CSV table of C-alpha atoms in Angstrom, one decimal:
chain,number,residue,atom,x,y,z
A,1,MET,CA,-15.0,5.1,22.1
A,2,SER,CA,-14.7,5.7,18.4
A,3,GLY,CA,-13.7,3.3,15.7
A,4,LEU,CA,-10.1,4.3,15.7
A,5,ALA,CA,-8.9,4.1,19.3
A,6,ASP,CA,-10.9,1.7,21.3
A,7,GLN,CA,-8.5,-1.1,22.5
A,8,ARG,CA,-5.0,-1.9,22.9
A,9,THR,CA,3.7,-6.1,17.3
A,10,ARG,CA,5.8,-4.5,14.5
A,11,PRO,CA,6.6,-5.3,11.0
A,12,VAL,CA,6.7,-9.0,10.3
A,13,SER,CA,10.3,-9.8,9.7
A,14,ARG,CA,11.3,-9.1,6.2
A,15,VAL,CA,13.2,-5.9,5.7
A,16,LYS,CA,12.1,-5.1,9.0
A,17,PRO,CA,10.5,-6.7,7.8
A,18,ALA,CA,7.5,5.1,-7.7
A,19,THR,CA,7.0,7.9,-5.2
A,20,LEU,CA,6.4,6.8,-1.7
A,21,PHE,CA,3.0,7.3,0.0
A,22,SER,CA,2.4,10.8,1.2
A,23,THR,CA,5.9,11.0,2.6
A,24,VAL,CA,5.6,14.7,3.6
A,25,ALA,CA,2.2,14.2,5.1
A,26,VAL,CA,3.2,11.1,7.1
A,27,GLY,CA,6.4,12.7,8.3
A,28,ALA,CA,4.6,15.9,9.4
A,29,VAL,CA,1.8,14.1,11.3
A,30,THR,CA,4.1,11.5,12.8
A,31,ALA,CA,6.6,14.1,13.9
A,32,SER,CA,3.9,16.0,15.8
A,33,VAL,CA,2.7,12.8,17.4
A,34,VAL,CA,6.1,11.3,18.3
A,35,ALA,CA,7.8,14.5,19.5
A,36,SER,CA,5.3,15.0,22.3
A,37,GLY,CA,4.1,11.4,22.9
A,38,GLY,CA,0.7,12.3,21.4
A,39,PRO,CA,-0.9,14.9,19.1
A,40,ALA,CA,0.4,18.4,19.7
A,41,MET,CA,-2.1,20.1,22.1
A,42,ALA,CA,-2.1,22.0,25.4
A,43,GLU,CA,-2.7,20.0,28.5
A,44,PRO,CA,-6.4,20.4,29.4
A,45,ASP,CA,-7.6,21.7,32.8
A,46,TYR,CA,-9.2,18.6,34.3
A,47,PRO,CA,-11.6,19.1,37.2
A,48,SER,CA,-10.8,17.9,40.7
A,49,TRP,CA,-13.2,15.8,42.8
A,50,GLY,CA,-13.6,18.9,45.0
A,51,GLU,CA,-14.8,20.9,42.0
A,52,ILE,CA,-17.2,18.1,41.1
A,53,GLU,CA,-18.7,17.9,44.6
A,54,GLN,CA,-19.0,21.7,44.6
A,55,ALA,CA,-20.7,21.8,41.2
A,56,LYS,CA,-23.4,19.4,42.4
A,57,GLN,CA,-24.6,22.0,44.9
A,58,ASN,CA,-26.1,24.1,42.1
A,59,GLU,CA,-28.1,22.8,39.1
A,60,GLN,CA,-26.7,25.4,36.7
A,61,THR,CA,-23.1,24.8,37.8
A,62,LYS,CA,-23.7,21.1,37.6
A,63,GLN,CA,-24.9,21.3,34.0
A,64,ALA,CA,-22.0,23.5,33.1
A,65,GLU,CA,-19.6,20.9,34.7
A,66,ILE,CA,-21.3,18.1,32.9
A,67,ALA,CA,-20.7,19.9,29.6
A,68,ARG,CA,-17.1,20.6,30.6
A,69,VAL,CA,-16.5,16.9,31.3
A,70,GLY,CA,-18.1,15.9,28.0
A,71,GLU,CA,-15.8,18.3,26.1
A,72,LEU,CA,-12.8,16.9,27.9
A,73,LEU,CA,-13.8,13.3,26.9
A,74,THR,CA,-14.3,14.4,23.3
A,75,GLY,CA,-10.9,16.1,23.3
A,76,LEU,CA,-9.3,12.9,24.6
A,77,GLN,CA,-11.0,10.9,21.9
A,78,ARG,CA,-9.9,13.3,19.2
A,79,ALA,CA,-6.3,13.2,20.4
A,80,ALA,CA,-6.3,9.4,20.4
A,81,ASP,CA,-7.9,9.2,17.0
A,82,ALA,CA,-5.4,11.6,15.5
A,83,ALA,CA,-2.5,9.5,16.9
A,84,VAL,CA,-4.1,6.3,15.6
A,85,GLN,CA,-4.6,7.7,12.1
A,86,ALA,CA,-1.0,8.8,12.0
A,87,SER,CA,0.0,5.3,12.9
A,88,MET,CA,-2.2,3.9,10.1
A,89,MET,CA,-0.6,6.3,7.7
A,90,ALA,CA,2.9,5.3,8.8
A,91,ASP,CA,2.0,1.7,8.4
A,92,GLU,CA,0.8,2.2,4.9
A,93,ALA,CA,3.9,4.2,4.0
A,94,TRP,CA,6.0,1.1,5.1
A,95,ARG,CA,3.8,-1.2,3.0
A,96,VAL,CA,4.2,1.1,-0.1
A,97,ALA,CA,8.0,1.2,0.5
A,98,ILE,CA,8.1,-2.6,0.6
A,99,ASP,CA,6.1,-2.6,-2.7
A,100,GLY,CA,8.8,-0.4,-4.2
A,101,LEU,CA,11.5,-2.6,-2.8
A,102,ASP,CA,9.9,-5.7,-4.2
A,103,ARG,CA,9.7,-4.2,-7.7
A,104,ALA,CA,13.4,-3.1,-7.5
A,105,ALA,CA,14.5,-6.6,-6.3
A,106,GLU,CA,12.6,-8.2,-9.2
A,107,ARG,CA,14.2,-5.7,-11.7
A,108,GLU,CA,17.6,-6.5,-10.3
A,109,ARG,CA,17.0,-10.3,-10.7
A,110,THR,CA,15.6,-9.9,-14.2
A,111,LEU,CA,18.5,-7.7,-15.4
A,112,GLY,CA,21.0,-10.0,-13.7
A,113,ARG,CA,19.5,-13.0,-15.5
A,114,GLN,CA,19.5,-11.2,-18.8
A,115,ALA,CA,23.1,-10.1,-18.3
A,116,ASP,CA,24.1,-13.7,-17.6
A,117,GLU,CA,22.3,-14.9,-20.8
A,118,ALA,CA,23.9,-12.1,-22.8
A,119,ASP,CA,27.4,-13.0,-21.4
A,120,ALA,CA,26.9,-16.6,-22.5
A,121,VAL,CA,25.9,-15.5,-26.0
A,122,ALA,CA,28.8,-13.0,-26.3
A,123,GLU,CA,31.3,-15.7,-25.1
A,124,ILE,CA,30.2,-18.1,-27.8
A,125,SER,CA,30.5,-15.4,-30.5
A,126,GLU,CA,33.9,-14.4,-29.2
A,127,MET,CA,35.0,-18.0,-29.3
A,128,ARG,CA,33.8,-18.5,-32.9
A,129,ALA,CA,35.6,-15.3,-34.0
A,130,GLY,CA,38.8,-16.4,-32.3
A,131,LEU,CA,38.7,-19.8,-33.8
A,132,LEU,CA,38.1,-18.4,-37.3
A,133,ALA,CA,40.9,-15.9,-36.9
A,134,ALA,CA,43.3,-18.6,-35.9
A,135,HIS,CA,42.3,-20.7,-38.9
A,136,LEU,CA,42.9,-17.8,-41.2
A,137,ALA,CA,46.3,-17.2,-39.6
A,138,ARG,CA,47.3,-20.7,-40.3
A,139,THR,CA,46.0,-21.0,-43.9
A,140,ALA,CA,46.5,-17.5,-45.3
A,141,GLY,CA,48.8,-14.5,-44.7
A,142,ASP,CA,52.2,-14.1,-46.3
A,143,ASP,CA,52.7,-17.8,-47.2
A,144,LEU,CA,49.7,-17.8,-49.6
A,145,THR,CA,50.8,-14.6,-51.3
A,146,THR,CA,54.3,-15.9,-51.8
A,147,GLU,CA,53.0,-19.2,-53.3
A,148,LEU,CA,50.9,-17.1,-55.7
A,149,VAL,CA,54.0,-15.2,-57.0
A,150,PHE,CA,55.9,-18.4,-57.9
A,151,ALA,CA,52.9,-20.6,-58.7
A,152,GLY,CA,53.3,-20.8,-62.5
A,153,ASP,CA,50.7,-23.1,-64.0
A,154,ASP,CA,49.1,-23.6,-60.5
A,155,SER,CA,48.3,-19.9,-60.1
A,156,GLN,CA,44.6,-20.3,-61.0
A,157,ALA,CA,44.1,-22.7,-58.1
A,158,LEU,CA,45.9,-20.5,-55.8
A,159,LEU,CA,43.8,-17.5,-56.9
A,160,GLN,CA,40.7,-19.5,-56.0
A,161,GLN,CA,42.3,-20.3,-52.6
A,162,LEU,CA,43.0,-16.6,-52.1
A,163,GLY,CA,39.4,-15.7,-52.9
A,164,MET,CA,38.2,-18.2,-50.4
A,165,ALA,CA,40.5,-16.8,-47.8
A,166,SER,CA,39.1,-13.3,-48.6
A,167,GLN,CA,35.5,-14.6,-48.0
A,168,LEU,CA,36.6,-16.2,-44.8
A,169,GLY,CA,38.1,-12.9,-43.8
A,170,LEU,CA,34.9,-11.1,-44.4
A,171,GLN,CA,33.0,-13.7,-42.5
A,172,ALA,CA,35.5,-13.4,-39.7
A,173,ASN,CA,35.0,-9.6,-39.6
A,174,GLY,CA,31.2,-10.1,-39.4
A,175,ILE,CA,31.5,-12.6,-36.6
A,176,ALA,CA,33.9,-10.3,-34.8
A,177,GLY,CA,31.5,-7.4,-35.2
A,178,GLN,CA,28.7,-9.5,-33.9
A,179,ALA,CA,30.8,-10.6,-30.9
A,180,ILE,CA,31.6,-7.0,-30.1
A,181,ALA,CA,27.9,-5.9,-30.3
A,182,GLU,CA,26.9,-8.9,-28.1
A,183,ARG,CA,29.6,-8.0,-25.6
A,184,ASN,CA,28.4,-4.4,-25.5
A,185,THR,CA,24.9,-5.6,-24.8
A,186,ALA,CA,26.0,-7.9,-22.0
A,187,ASP,CA,28.1,-5.1,-20.5
A,188,ALA,CA,25.1,-2.7,-20.7
A,189,LEU,CA,22.8,-5.2,-19.0
A,190,ARG,CA,25.4,-5.8,-16.3
A,191,ALA,CA,25.7,-2.0,-15.7
A,192,GLN,CA,21.9,-1.8,-15.5
A,193,ALA,CA,21.8,-4.7,-13.1
A,194,ALA,CA,24.4,-2.9,-10.9
A,195,ASP,CA,22.2,0.3,-11.0
A,196,ALA,CA,19.2,-1.8,-10.0
A,197,ALA,CA,21.2,-3.3,-7.1
A,198,ASN,CA,22.0,0.2,-5.9
A,199,GLU,CA,18.4,1.2,-6.2
A,200,ARG,CA,17.3,-1.9,-4.3
A,201,GLU,CA,19.8,-1.1,-1.5
A,202,ARG,CA,18.5,2.5,-1.3
A,203,LEU,CA,14.9,1.3,-1.1
A,204,ALA,CA,15.8,-1.3,1.5
A,205,ALA,CA,17.3,1.4,3.7
A,206,LEU,CA,14.2,3.5,3.1
A,207,ALA,CA,11.9,0.6,4.1
A,208,GLU,CA,14.0,0.3,7.3
A,209,THR,CA,13.3,4.0,7.9
A,210,ARG,CA,9.6,3.6,7.3
A,211,ALA,CA,9.5,0.6,9.6
A,212,ASP,CA,11.2,2.7,12.4
A,213,GLU,CA,8.6,5.5,11.7
A,214,ALA,CA,5.8,3.1,11.9
A,215,ARG,CA,7.0,1.7,15.2
A,216,ALA,CA,7.3,5.2,16.6
A,217,ALA,CA,3.9,6.1,15.4
A,218,ALA,CA,2.4,3.0,16.9
A,219,ASP,CA,4.1,3.7,20.2
A,220,ALA,CA,2.7,7.2,20.1
A,221,ALA,CA,-0.8,5.9,19.3
A,222,ASN,CA,-0.7,3.3,22.1
A,223,ALA,CA,0.5,6.1,24.5
A,224,ALA,CA,-2.4,8.3,23.4
A,225,VAL,CA,-4.9,5.6,23.8
A,226,ALA,CA,-3.5,4.7,27.2
A,227,ALA,CA,-3.7,8.3,28.3
A,228,GLN,CA,-7.3,8.5,27.0
A,229,ASP,CA,-8.2,5.4,29.0
A,230,ARG,CA,-6.5,6.6,32.1
A,231,LYS,CA,-8.0,10.1,32.0
A,232,SER,CA,-11.4,9.0,30.8
A,233,GLU,CA,-11.9,6.5,33.5
A,234,GLU,CA,-11.8,9.3,36.1
A,235,LEU,CA,-13.8,11.6,33.9
A,236,TYR,CA,-16.6,9.0,33.4
A,237,ALA,CA,-16.6,8.5,37.2
A,238,GLN,CA,-17.0,12.2,37.7
A,239,LEU,CA,-19.7,12.4,35.0
A,240,ALA,CA,-21.5,9.6,36.7
A,241,SER,CA,-21.3,11.4,40.1
A,242,LEU,CA,-22.7,14.6,38.5
A,243,LYS,CA,-25.6,12.7,36.8
A,244,ASP,CA,-26.3,10.2,39.6
A,245,SER,CA,-25.4,7.4,37.3
A,246,THR,CA,-22.6,4.9,37.0
A,247,ALA,CA,-19.3,5.2,35.1
A,248,GLU,CA,-20.0,2.1,33.0
A,249,LEU,CA,-23.4,3.4,32.0
A,250,GLU,CA,-21.9,6.8,31.0
A,251,ARG,CA,-19.2,5.0,29.0
A,252,GLN,CA,-21.7,2.8,27.2
A,253,ARG,CA,-23.8,5.9,26.4
A,254,ALA,CA,-20.8,7.7,25.0
A,255,GLU,CA,-19.8,4.7,22.9
A,256,GLY,CA,-23.4,4.4,21.6
A,257,GLN,CA,-23.5,8.0,20.7
A,258,ALA,CA,-20.2,7.7,18.9
A,259,ARG,CA,-21.4,4.7,17.0
A,260,GLU,CA,-24.6,6.5,16.0
A,261,ALA,CA,-22.7,9.5,14.9
A,262,ALA,CA,-20.4,7.4,12.7
A,263,GLU,CA,-23.3,5.6,11.2
A,264,ALA,CA,-25.1,8.8,10.5
A,265,ALA,CA,-22.0,10.3,9.0
A,266,ALA,CA,-21.6,7.3,6.7
A,267,ALA,CA,-25.2,7.4,5.7
A,268,ALA,CA,-25.0,11.1,5.0
A,269,ALA,CA,-22.0,10.6,2.9
A,270,ALA,CA,-23.7,7.8,1.0
A,271,THR,CA,-26.8,10.0,0.5
A,272,ALA,CA,-24.7,12.9,-0.7
A,273,ALA,CA,-22.9,10.7,-3.2
A,274,ALA,CA,-26.1,9.2,-4.5
A,275,THR,CA,-27.6,12.7,-4.9
A,276,ALA,CA,-24.6,13.9,-6.8
A,277,THR,CA,-24.8,10.8,-9.0
A,278,ALA,CA,-28.5,11.4,-9.7
A,279,ALA,CA,-27.9,15.1,-10.4
A,280,ALA,CA,-25.1,14.2,-12.8
A,281,ALA,CA,-27.3,11.7,-14.6
A,282,ALA,CA,-30.0,14.3,-15.1
A,283,GLN,CA,-27.6,16.6,-16.9
A,284,PRO,CA,-27.2,16.3,-20.7
A,285,VAL,CA,-23.9,14.7,-21.6
A,286,PRO,CA,-21.8,17.1,-23.7
A,287,PRO,CA,-20.3,15.8,-27.0
A,288,ALA,CA,-16.7,16.3,-25.8
A,289,ALA,CA,-14.6,13.3,-24.9
A,290,PRO,CA,-15.1,12.3,-21.3
A,291,ALA,CA,-12.6,13.3,-18.7
A,292,PRO,CA,-10.4,10.5,-17.2
A,293,PRO,CA,-11.9,9.0,-14.0
A,294,VAL,CA,-11.0,10.5,-10.7
A,295,PRO,CA,-9.4,8.1,-8.2
A,296,GLY,CA,-12.1,6.9,-5.8
A,297,GLY,CA,-14.9,7.0,-8.4
A,298,SER,CA,-16.7,9.9,-6.7
A,299,GLY,CA,-15.9,12.7,-9.2
A,300,GLY,CA,-18.4,14.7,-11.3
A,301,GLY,CA,-19.2,14.4,-14.9
A,302,ALA,CA,-21.2,11.7,-16.7
A,303,PRO,CA,-22.1,8.8,-14.3
A,304,ALA,CA,-20.2,5.6,-14.7
A,305,PRO,CA,-22.2,2.5,-15.6
A,306,ALA,CA,-23.9,0.8,-12.6
A,307,PRO,CA,-21.4,-1.7,-11.1
A,308,ALA,CA,-22.1,-5.3,-11.7
A,309,PRO,CA,-23.4,-7.3,-8.7
A,310,PRO,CA,-20.7,-9.3,-6.9
A,311,ASP,CA,-20.2,-13.0,-7.3
A,312,SER,CA,-21.9,-14.2,-4.1
A,313,GLY,CA,-19.9,-17.4,-3.9
A,314,ALA,CA,-16.6,-15.6,-4.0
A,315,VAL,CA,-17.8,-13.0,-1.5
A,316,GLU,CA,-18.9,-15.6,1.0
A,317,ALA,CA,-15.6,-17.5,0.5
A,318,ALA,CA,-13.6,-14.3,1.3
A,319,ILE,CA,-15.8,-13.3,4.2
A,320,GLY,CA,-15.7,-16.8,5.6
A,321,PHE,CA,-12.0,-16.9,5.6
A,322,ALA,CA,-11.7,-13.5,7.1
A,323,SER,CA,-14.2,-14.4,9.8
A,324,ARG,CA,-12.1,-17.3,10.9
A,325,GLN,CA,-9.3,-14.8,11.7
A,326,LEU,CA,-11.5,-12.9,14.2
A,327,GLY,CA,-9.6,-12.2,17.4
A,328,GLU,CA,-6.1,-12.8,15.9
A,329,PRO,CA,-3.6,-10.0,16.5
A,330,TYR,CA,-2.6,-7.1,14.2
A,331,ARG,CA,1.0,-7.1,13.0
A,332,LEU,CA,2.3,-4.7,10.4
A,333,GLY,CA,3.2,-6.8,7.4
A,334,GLY,CA,1.1,-9.7,8.7
A,335,ALA,CA,-0.6,-11.9,6.1
A,336,GLY,CA,-1.3,-15.0,8.1
A,337,PRO,CA,-1.4,-17.6,9.3
A,338,ASP,CA,-2.1,-16.0,12.7
A,339,VAL,CA,-1.1,-12.3,12.4
A,340,TRP,CA,-2.6,-9.7,10.1
A,341,ASP,CA,-2.6,-6.1,9.0
A,342,CYS,CA,-5.5,-4.5,7.1
A,343,SER,CA,-4.3,-5.2,3.5
A,344,GLY,CA,-2.8,-8.5,4.4
A,345,LEU,CA,-6.2,-9.7,5.6
A,346,THR,CA,-8.1,-8.5,2.5
A,347,LYS,CA,-5.4,-9.8,0.1
A,348,VAL,CA,-5.3,-13.3,1.6
A,349,SER,CA,-9.1,-13.5,2.1
A,350,TYR,CA,-9.8,-12.8,-1.5
A,351,ALA,CA,-6.9,-15.0,-2.6
A,352,ASN,CA,-8.8,-17.8,-0.7
A,353,ALA,CA,-11.7,-17.0,-3.0
A,354,GLY,CA,-9.5,-17.3,-6.1
A,355,ILE,CA,-9.3,-13.5,-6.7
A,356,SER,CA,-6.1,-11.5,-6.8
A,357,ILE,CA,-6.7,-7.9,-5.6
A,358,GLY,CA,-3.1,-6.5,-5.8
A,359,THR,CA,-0.1,-6.4,-3.5
A,360,HIS,CA,0.1,-6.1,0.3
A,361,SER,CA,-0.9,-2.4,0.3
A,362,ALA,CA,-4.3,-0.7,0.6
A,363,THR,CA,-3.2,1.9,-1.9
A,364,ASN,CA,-2.1,-0.7,-4.5
A,365,GLN,CA,-5.3,-2.8,-3.9
A,366,TYR,CA,-7.5,0.1,-4.7
A,367,TYR,CA,-5.7,1.1,-7.9
A,368,THR,CA,-5.4,-2.5,-9.0
A,369,LEU,CA,-9.1,-3.0,-8.7
A,370,ALA,CA,-9.9,0.5,-10.2
A,371,ALA,CA,-7.8,-0.4,-13.2
A,372,ARG,CA,-10.0,-3.4,-13.8
A,373,GLY,CA,-13.1,-1.2,-13.7
A,374,LEU,CA,-14.1,-2.5,-10.2
A,375,SER,CA,-14.2,0.7,-8.2
A,376,VAL,CA,-17.7,1.5,-7.0
A,377,PRO,CA,-19.3,4.6,-5.3
A,378,VAL,CA,-19.3,4.4,-1.5
A,379,SER,CA,-23.1,5.0,-1.8
A,380,GLN,CA,-23.5,1.7,-3.7
A,381,ILE,CA,-21.4,-0.7,-1.6
A,382,ARG,CA,-22.6,-4.3,-1.3
A,383,ARG,CA,-21.6,-7.2,1.0
A,384,GLY,CA,-18.0,-8.2,0.2
A,385,ASP,CA,-16.9,-4.9,-1.2
A,386,LEU,CA,-13.7,-3.3,0.1
A,387,LEU,CA,-13.8,0.1,1.8
A,388,PHE,CA,-10.8,2.4,1.7
A,389,TRP,CA,-9.9,5.2,4.1
A,390,GLY,CA,-7.5,8.0,2.9
A,391,SER,CA,-7.2,11.2,1.0
A,392,GLY,CA,-5.5,12.7,-2.0
A,393,GLY,CA,-5.5,9.4,-3.8
A,394,ASP,CA,-3.5,7.6,-1.0
A,395,TYR,CA,-5.3,5.0,1.2
A,396,HIS,CA,-4.0,4.0,4.6
A,397,HIS,CA,-6.7,1.5,5.6
A,398,VAL,CA,-8.9,-1.1,3.9
A,399,ALA,CA,-11.7,-3.3,5.3
A,400,ILE,CA,-14.3,-5.8,4.0
A,401,TYR,CA,-17.9,-4.5,4.1
A,402,LEU,CA,-20.3,-7.0,5.7
A,403,GLY,CA,-23.5,-5.2,5.1
A,404,GLY,CA,-25.8,-3.4,7.6
A,405,GLY,CA,-23.2,-0.7,8.2
A,406,ARG,CA,-20.6,-3.2,9.6
A,407,ILE,CA,-17.1,-4.1,8.5
A,408,LEU,CA,-14.5,-6.8,9.1
A,409,GLU,CA,-11.0,-5.4,9.6
A,410,ALA,CA,-7.5,-5.7,11.0
A,411,PRO,CA,-7.5,-2.2,12.4
A,412,ARG,CA,-4.2,-1.4,14.1
A,413,GLU,CA,-1.5,-2.5,16.6
A,414,GLY,CA,-3.1,-3.6,19.9
A,415,VAL,CA,-6.5,-4.2,18.4
A,416,PRO,CA,-7.2,-7.7,16.9
A,417,VAL,CA,-9.2,-8.6,13.8
A,418,ARG,CA,-12.7,-7.6,14.5
A,419,GLU,CA,-16.2,-6.9,13.2
A,420,TYR,CA,-17.1,-3.3,13.8
A,421,PHE,CA,-19.3,-0.5,12.6
A,422,ILE,CA,-18.1,1.7,9.7
A,423,TRP,CA,-16.1,4.4,11.4
A,424,GLY,CA,-14.9,7.8,10.1
A,425,SER,CA,-15.6,8.5,6.4
A,426,PRO,CA,-14.4,5.9,3.9
A,427,SER,CA,-13.3,7.7,0.8
A,428,ALA,CA,-13.4,5.0,-1.8
A,429,ALA,CA,-14.7,1.5,-2.5
A,430,ALA,CA,-14.1,-1.4,-4.9
A,431,ARG,CA,-15.8,-4.7,-5.7
A,432,PRO,CA,-13.2,-7.5,-6.1
A,433,ALA,CA,-15.9,-10.1,-6.9
A,434,GLY,CA,-17.7,-7.9,-9.5
């Protein structure tokens, strides 16, 4: 089987648990998978055992039937892989929604705290203004003016008293104005906190929706994989009968060919990237200002400086931690101690090495590391680097590269943390320990 669907848990309790990750793409793919219980496709015409036995009577017919069974097995694999990829994308959409919810909740807390502090300041100013106004009411007003009219020889002293009252009045006006401004600030912050609470509630509902979509996509992927297993078991038995072999041997042969194809594809991609980099380096650099980097680090233009080698101590600490989680189950939102998802495993593994790589999201982890200048071409990956799968700047899966074409990953629901060969075509890489 391929790296996506080769074995057989929902969001860790939280919310069940920015623009969200590829919302339209996820919705479209998930809808096609969920609506039919698997990727939209016509039901294949599977051979009967009678047809297999009849095909064995003629070499040409037998070879044609062998090719037909092989195509059916490939189609089953593609259908399962498509459903699994849709599930991975839906999982990442939930993680990105949770990222947005976390930011909104933090903004609500910050604005609420600032509003409380502004309220306290405004109340003190209002109290000072009130006390000063009361004092002026007692010592000034009509009584002081009347005394000035009948003061006689004491009029100079009363004039001085009136001047002091005027100054106090100006001071009171200033304090009152300050109190009004501070109250306005507190009210504005309180209104912003209320808006932030509304946004947090909206994103909480959206996260619930994304969790439901992730559950549905995972169910569809499990159903597709189960259908693949059920159908392929008979197809491998039929293939073995046609080739005078065994079903297990034919399955192992197919899995080996899939592994070799994946490794060859990864090597070809790395070679192509290295060739493009070398070709770019051979071109004279124009005097114009360089273009901004393309997410993923594989764009054209002047080559980036060679990435620094990783800190081997940090790499081994991260890999050592991740290796101790081998065999533990996948759970969307899992970040230990005994359940994991892809970005939860990478996040905690590198945190164990003293390195923060971003939030609990593959997309965020890539862009966090890229912003630090730690993205690397896929063609130059080293042990401990992170590989990212995705397209269009969105990444739905991340794994730790071990070297020798192998990775350590928490792949998907039903498949535990494992060491595996590089499957598919990773689209970006980063070096946390660089």
